[in-house]
Coordinates of C-alpha atoms in Angstrom, one line a residue:
M259 CA -18.7 13.4 -2.5
G260 CA -17.7 15.2 -5.7
G261 CA -14.1 15.4 -6.6
T262 CA -12.0 18.2 -8.1
A263 CA -10.6 17.9 -11.6
Q264 CA -7.2 16.7 -10.4
F265 CA -8.8 13.4 -9.2
D266 CA -11.1 12.8 -12.2
D267 CA -8.9 10.1 -13.7
W268 CA -8.3 8.3 -10.4
E269 CA -9.6 4.7 -10.1
V270 CA -11.8 4.9 -7.0
R271 CA -14.1 2.2 -5.5
E272 CA -16.3 3.1 -2.5
S273 CA -18.2 0.8 -0.2
G274 CA -20.0 1.0 3.1
P275 CA -22.8 3.4 4.0
A276 CA -22.7 6.7 2.0
D277 CA -23.7 8.7 5.1
A278 CA -21.3 6.9 7.5
P279 CA -19.7 9.1 10.1
H280 CA -16.2 7.7 9.3
R281 CA -14.4 7.6 6.0
V282 CA -11.2 5.6 5.4
L283 CA -8.8 5.9 2.4
L284 CA -7.4 2.6 1.2
L285 CA -4.2 2.7 -0.9
P286 CA -3.3 -0.6 -2.7
G287 CA 0.3 -1.7 -3.2
G288 CA 2.6 -1.3 -6.2
M289 CA 1.2 -2.7 -9.4
C290 CA -2.1 -3.4 -7.6
G291 CA -5.5 -1.8 -8.1
T292 CA -8.5 -1.4 -5.7
A293 CA -9.6 -5.1 -6.3
F294 CA -6.9 -6.1 -3.8
Y295 CA -9.0 -4.6 -1.0
D296 CA -12.3 -6.3 -2.0
D297 CA -12.1 -9.2 0.4
M298 CA -11.1 -7.0 3.3
T299 CA -13.9 -4.5 2.7
A300 CA -16.4 -7.4 2.4
A301 CA -15.3 -9.1 5.6
P302 CA -17.8 -8.9 8.5
P303 CA -15.9 -6.5 10.9
L304 CA -16.0 -3.8 8.2
A305 CA -18.9 -4.8 6.0
D306 CA -21.4 -4.0 8.8
A307 CA -19.5 -1.1 10.3
P308 CA -20.5 2.6 10.1
I309 CA -17.5 3.3 7.9
R310 CA -17.3 4.5 4.3
L311 CA -14.3 2.8 2.6
V312 CA -12.7 4.7 -0.2
A313 CA -10.2 2.6 -2.2
A314 CA -8.0 4.5 -4.6
T315 CA -5.3 3.0 -6.9
V316 CA -2.1 4.9 -6.6
P317 CA -2.1 6.7 -10.0
G318 CA -0.1 4.9 -12.6
H319 CA -0.3 1.5 -11.0
A320 CA -2.6 -1.3 -12.5
G321 CA -2.9 0.6 -15.8
T322 CA -4.2 3.9 -14.4
V323 CA -3.2 7.3 -15.5
A324 CA 0.2 8.3 -14.0
P325 CA 1.1 11.8 -12.8
E326 CA 4.1 13.5 -14.4
D327 CA 5.9 13.4 -11.1
V328 CA 6.0 9.8 -9.7
S329 CA 8.2 10.6 -6.7
M330 CA 7.0 9.3 -3.4
E331 CA 6.8 12.8 -2.0
N332 CA 4.4 13.9 -4.8
Y333 CA 2.3 10.8 -4.3
A334 CA 2.0 11.6 -0.6
A335 CA 1.0 15.2 -1.4
L336 CA -1.6 14.0 -4.0
A337 CA -3.0 11.3 -1.6
G338 CA -3.1 13.8 1.2
A339 CA -5.2 16.2 -0.9
F340 CA -7.4 13.3 -2.0
A341 CA -8.0 12.3 1.6
V342 CA -9.1 15.9 2.5
E343 CA -11.3 16.1 -0.6
H344 CA -13.0 12.8 0.4
G345 CA -13.2 13.5 4.1
C346 CA -11.0 10.6 5.1
T347 CA -9.7 10.6 8.6
V348 CA -7.8 7.3 8.6
V349 CA -5.5 6.0 5.8
V350 CA -4.7 2.3 5.2
G351 CA -1.9 1.5 2.8
H352 CA -0.4 -1.7 1.6
S353 CA 3.3 -2.2 0.5
V354 CA 4.1 0.8 -1.7
G355 CA 0.7 2.3 -0.7
A356 CA 1.8 1.9 2.9
N357 CA 5.0 3.9 2.1
V358 CA 2.8 6.6 0.5
A359 CA 0.8 6.6 3.7
L360 CA 4.0 6.8 5.8
E361 CA 5.2 9.8 3.7
M362 CA 1.7 11.4 4.0
A363 CA 2.4 11.4 7.8
G364 CA 6.1 12.1 7.6
G365 CA 5.7 14.9 5.1
G366 CA 2.9 16.6 7.0
H367 CA 0.2 15.8 4.4
F368 CA -2.1 13.9 6.8
A369 CA -2.5 14.1 10.5
G370 CA -4.8 11.2 11.3
P371 CA -4.0 7.6 12.1
V372 CA -2.3 5.4 9.5
V373 CA -2.4 1.7 9.1
L374 CA 0.7 0.4 7.3
L375 CA 0.3 -3.1 5.9
S376 CA 3.7 -4.4 5.1
P377 CA 5.6 -1.2 4.6
T378 CA 9.3 -1.0 3.7
F379 CA 11.5 0.9 6.1
S380 CA 14.9 0.6 4.2
R381 CA 16.4 -0.8 1.0
P382 CA 17.7 -4.0 2.8
D383 CA 14.0 -4.8 3.7
E384 CA 12.9 -4.8 0.0
S385 CA 12.6 -7.7 -2.4
T386 CA 16.0 -8.5 -3.9
A387 CA 14.4 -9.2 -7.3
L388 CA 12.7 -5.8 -7.3
A389 CA 16.0 -4.1 -6.4
V390 CA 17.9 -5.9 -9.1
A391 CA 15.2 -5.2 -11.7
T392 CA 15.4 -1.5 -10.8
A393 CA 19.2 -1.5 -11.1
L394 CA 19.1 -3.4 -14.5
A395 CA 16.5 -1.0 -15.8
R396 CA 19.0 1.8 -15.8
I397 CA 21.3 -0.1 -18.2
P398 CA 21.0 1.0 -21.9
G399 CA 19.5 -1.8 -24.0
L400 CA 19.0 -4.2 -21.2
G401 CA 16.8 -1.7 -19.3
A402 CA 14.0 -1.9 -21.9
L403 CA 13.7 -5.7 -21.4
T404 CA 13.8 -5.8 -17.6
W405 CA 10.3 -4.6 -16.7
P406 CA 8.4 -6.5 -19.4
A407 CA 10.1 -9.6 -17.9
M408 CA 9.2 -8.5 -14.4
L409 CA 5.5 -7.9 -15.4
W410 CA 5.4 -11.4 -16.8
L411 CA 7.0 -12.9 -13.7
T412 CA 5.3 -11.0 -10.9
P413 CA 1.7 -12.4 -11.3
K414 CA 3.2 -16.0 -11.3
V415 CA 5.1 -15.3 -8.1
L416 CA 2.2 -13.7 -6.3
A417 CA -0.5 -16.2 -7.5
D418 CA 0.4 -18.6 -4.7
S419 CA -0.5 -16.0 -2.1
M420 CA -4.0 -15.5 -3.6
P421 CA -7.1 -17.5 -2.7
E422 CA -8.0 -19.6 -5.7
R423 CA -11.4 -18.0 -6.1
R424 CA -9.8 -14.5 -6.3
R425 CA -6.6 -15.4 -8.3
E426 CA -7.9 -14.8 -11.8
A427 CA -9.3 -11.3 -11.0
L428 CA -6.2 -10.2 -9.1
V429 CA -3.7 -11.5 -11.7
A430 CA -5.8 -9.7 -14.4
D431 CA -5.3 -6.5 -12.3
L432 CA -1.5 -7.0 -12.2
R433 CA -1.4 -7.6 -16.0
K434 CA -2.7 -4.1 -16.6
N435 CA 0.6 -2.5 -15.7
S436 CA 2.8 -0.6 -18.0
A437 CA 6.5 -1.5 -18.1
S438 CA 7.6 2.0 -18.8
F439 CA 5.6 3.3 -15.8
C440 CA 7.0 0.6 -13.5
R441 CA 10.5 1.4 -14.6
R442 CA 10.1 5.1 -13.8
A443 CA 8.1 4.7 -10.6
M444 CA 10.4 2.0 -9.0
A445 CA 13.5 4.1 -9.8
E446 CA 11.8 6.9 -7.8
Y447 CA 10.8 4.6 -5.0
F448 CA 14.3 3.2 -4.4
A449 CA 15.7 6.8 -4.6
Y450 CA 13.2 7.7 -1.9
L451 CA 14.4 4.8 0.3
D452 CA 18.0 5.8 -0.3
R453 CA 17.4 9.5 0.6
H454 CA 16.1 8.4 4.0
G455 CA 18.2 5.3 4.7
N456 CA 15.8 4.3 7.4
L457 CA 12.2 5.5 7.5
V458 CA 11.4 4.5 11.1
P459 CA 12.6 7.9 12.5
R460 CA 10.4 9.6 9.8
L461 CA 7.3 7.7 11.0
C462 CA 8.0 8.2 14.7
G463 CA 9.0 11.8 14.2
S464 CA 5.7 12.6 12.6
G465 CA 3.9 11.9 15.9
S466 CA 1.1 10.2 13.9
R467 CA -0.7 7.3 15.5
A468 CA 0.4 4.4 13.4
W469 CA -0.1 0.6 13.2
V470 CA 2.6 -1.4 11.4
V471 CA 1.0 -4.7 10.3
R472 CA 2.9 -7.6 8.9
G473 CA 2.2 -11.2 8.0
D474 CA 4.2 -13.7 10.1
R475 CA 5.9 -14.9 6.9
D476 CA 6.1 -11.6 5.1
E477 CA 8.6 -11.5 2.3
I478 CA 9.4 -7.9 3.1
G479 CA 12.1 -7.7 5.8
L480 CA 12.3 -5.9 9.0
T481 CA 15.8 -5.5 10.6
D482 CA 16.3 -6.0 14.3
A483 CA 17.2 -2.4 14.7
E484 CA 14.0 -1.3 12.9
H485 CA 11.9 -3.6 15.0
A486 CA 13.5 -2.3 18.2
A487 CA 13.0 1.3 17.2
L488 CA 9.3 0.7 16.3
V489 CA 8.7 -1.0 19.6
A490 CA 10.3 1.9 21.4
C491 CA 8.2 4.5 19.5
P492 CA 5.2 5.5 21.7
S493 CA 2.9 6.4 18.7
V494 CA 3.4 3.1 16.9
T495 CA 1.8 -0.3 17.4
L496 CA 3.2 -3.4 15.8
E497 CA 0.8 -6.1 14.8
V498 CA 1.7 -9.6 13.3
I499 CA -1.0 -11.4 11.4
P500 CA -0.7 -15.2 11.6
D501 CA -0.6 -17.4 8.6
S502 CA 0.1 -14.6 6.1
G503 CA 2.7 -13.4 3.7
H504 CA 3.0 -10.0 2.0
L505 CA -0.6 -9.9 0.7
V506 CA -1.9 -9.7 4.2
M507 CA -5.3 -8.2 3.4
V508 CA -5.9 -10.8 0.6
E509 CA -4.7 -13.8 2.7
Q510 CA -6.3 -12.8 6.0
P511 CA -9.0 -10.2 5.1
E512 CA -11.1 -10.7 8.3
A513 CA -8.1 -10.2 10.6
V514 CA -7.1 -7.0 8.8
A515 CA -10.7 -5.8 8.6
R516 CA -11.1 -6.3 12.4
L517 CA -7.9 -4.2 13.0
V518 CA -9.1 -1.4 10.7
A519 CA -12.5 -1.3 12.4
E520 CA -10.8 -1.1 15.8
V521 CA -8.5 1.7 14.7
V522 CA -11.5 3.7 13.4
L523 CA -14.2 2.9 16.0
G524 CA -12.1 2.0 19.1
P525 CA -11.4 -1.5 20.5
H526 CA -14.8 -2.0 22.2
H527 CA -17.1 -0.7 19.5

């Protein structure tokens, strides 16, 4: 499908039958590009399904062109318009991309099902290193040094979660990031978390059918109160993927692919 001018500089990678009856938008996580979904989209439960998968890097991440407004609310509005433009009826997001998907539902930009891979529901859930880096980045002088250091460190930290055969390509993706963009975008991201305090009521209040998917050793936290509220929410299903950390669709691509196929096609397709 042809895109309007506002999406011309988006990095988009499509797979699956061009004439498939179902289209799914895949939003990678912070600092990640579409390559992070390659293993999942190639896994048997999705590779053979009548589903067109449209992976789109959240603009600004992995060296792509950033919008002027990098607030989570604007990203949700942009991604909602992109989903309409590309005929996507389900959204899958990972990490920051999952929070964009959550806000698409919460802000009324998307009414279909959302699959949230390791979202963050509150500031305490987030990586301490990321929170500290975002705080240090506001300090004159020191701030300019913080994100270059983080961009050097992040690929080294995440490399252990990547299958060896994929490590080089995924690390290369992470190294495309701009320190100035990350500094700006992460400040907005934490401001968004602080505005809401806890995003579980925003997700539940949207009424959107949602799957919250986490690795059993996910580095992103989930408080007992958040867990209880998600379990109590009739529109939310909680899924735990065994033997996986934060990069769940990289570490266990077949399990996540199976879940996405079931969300789109139904459990007995």
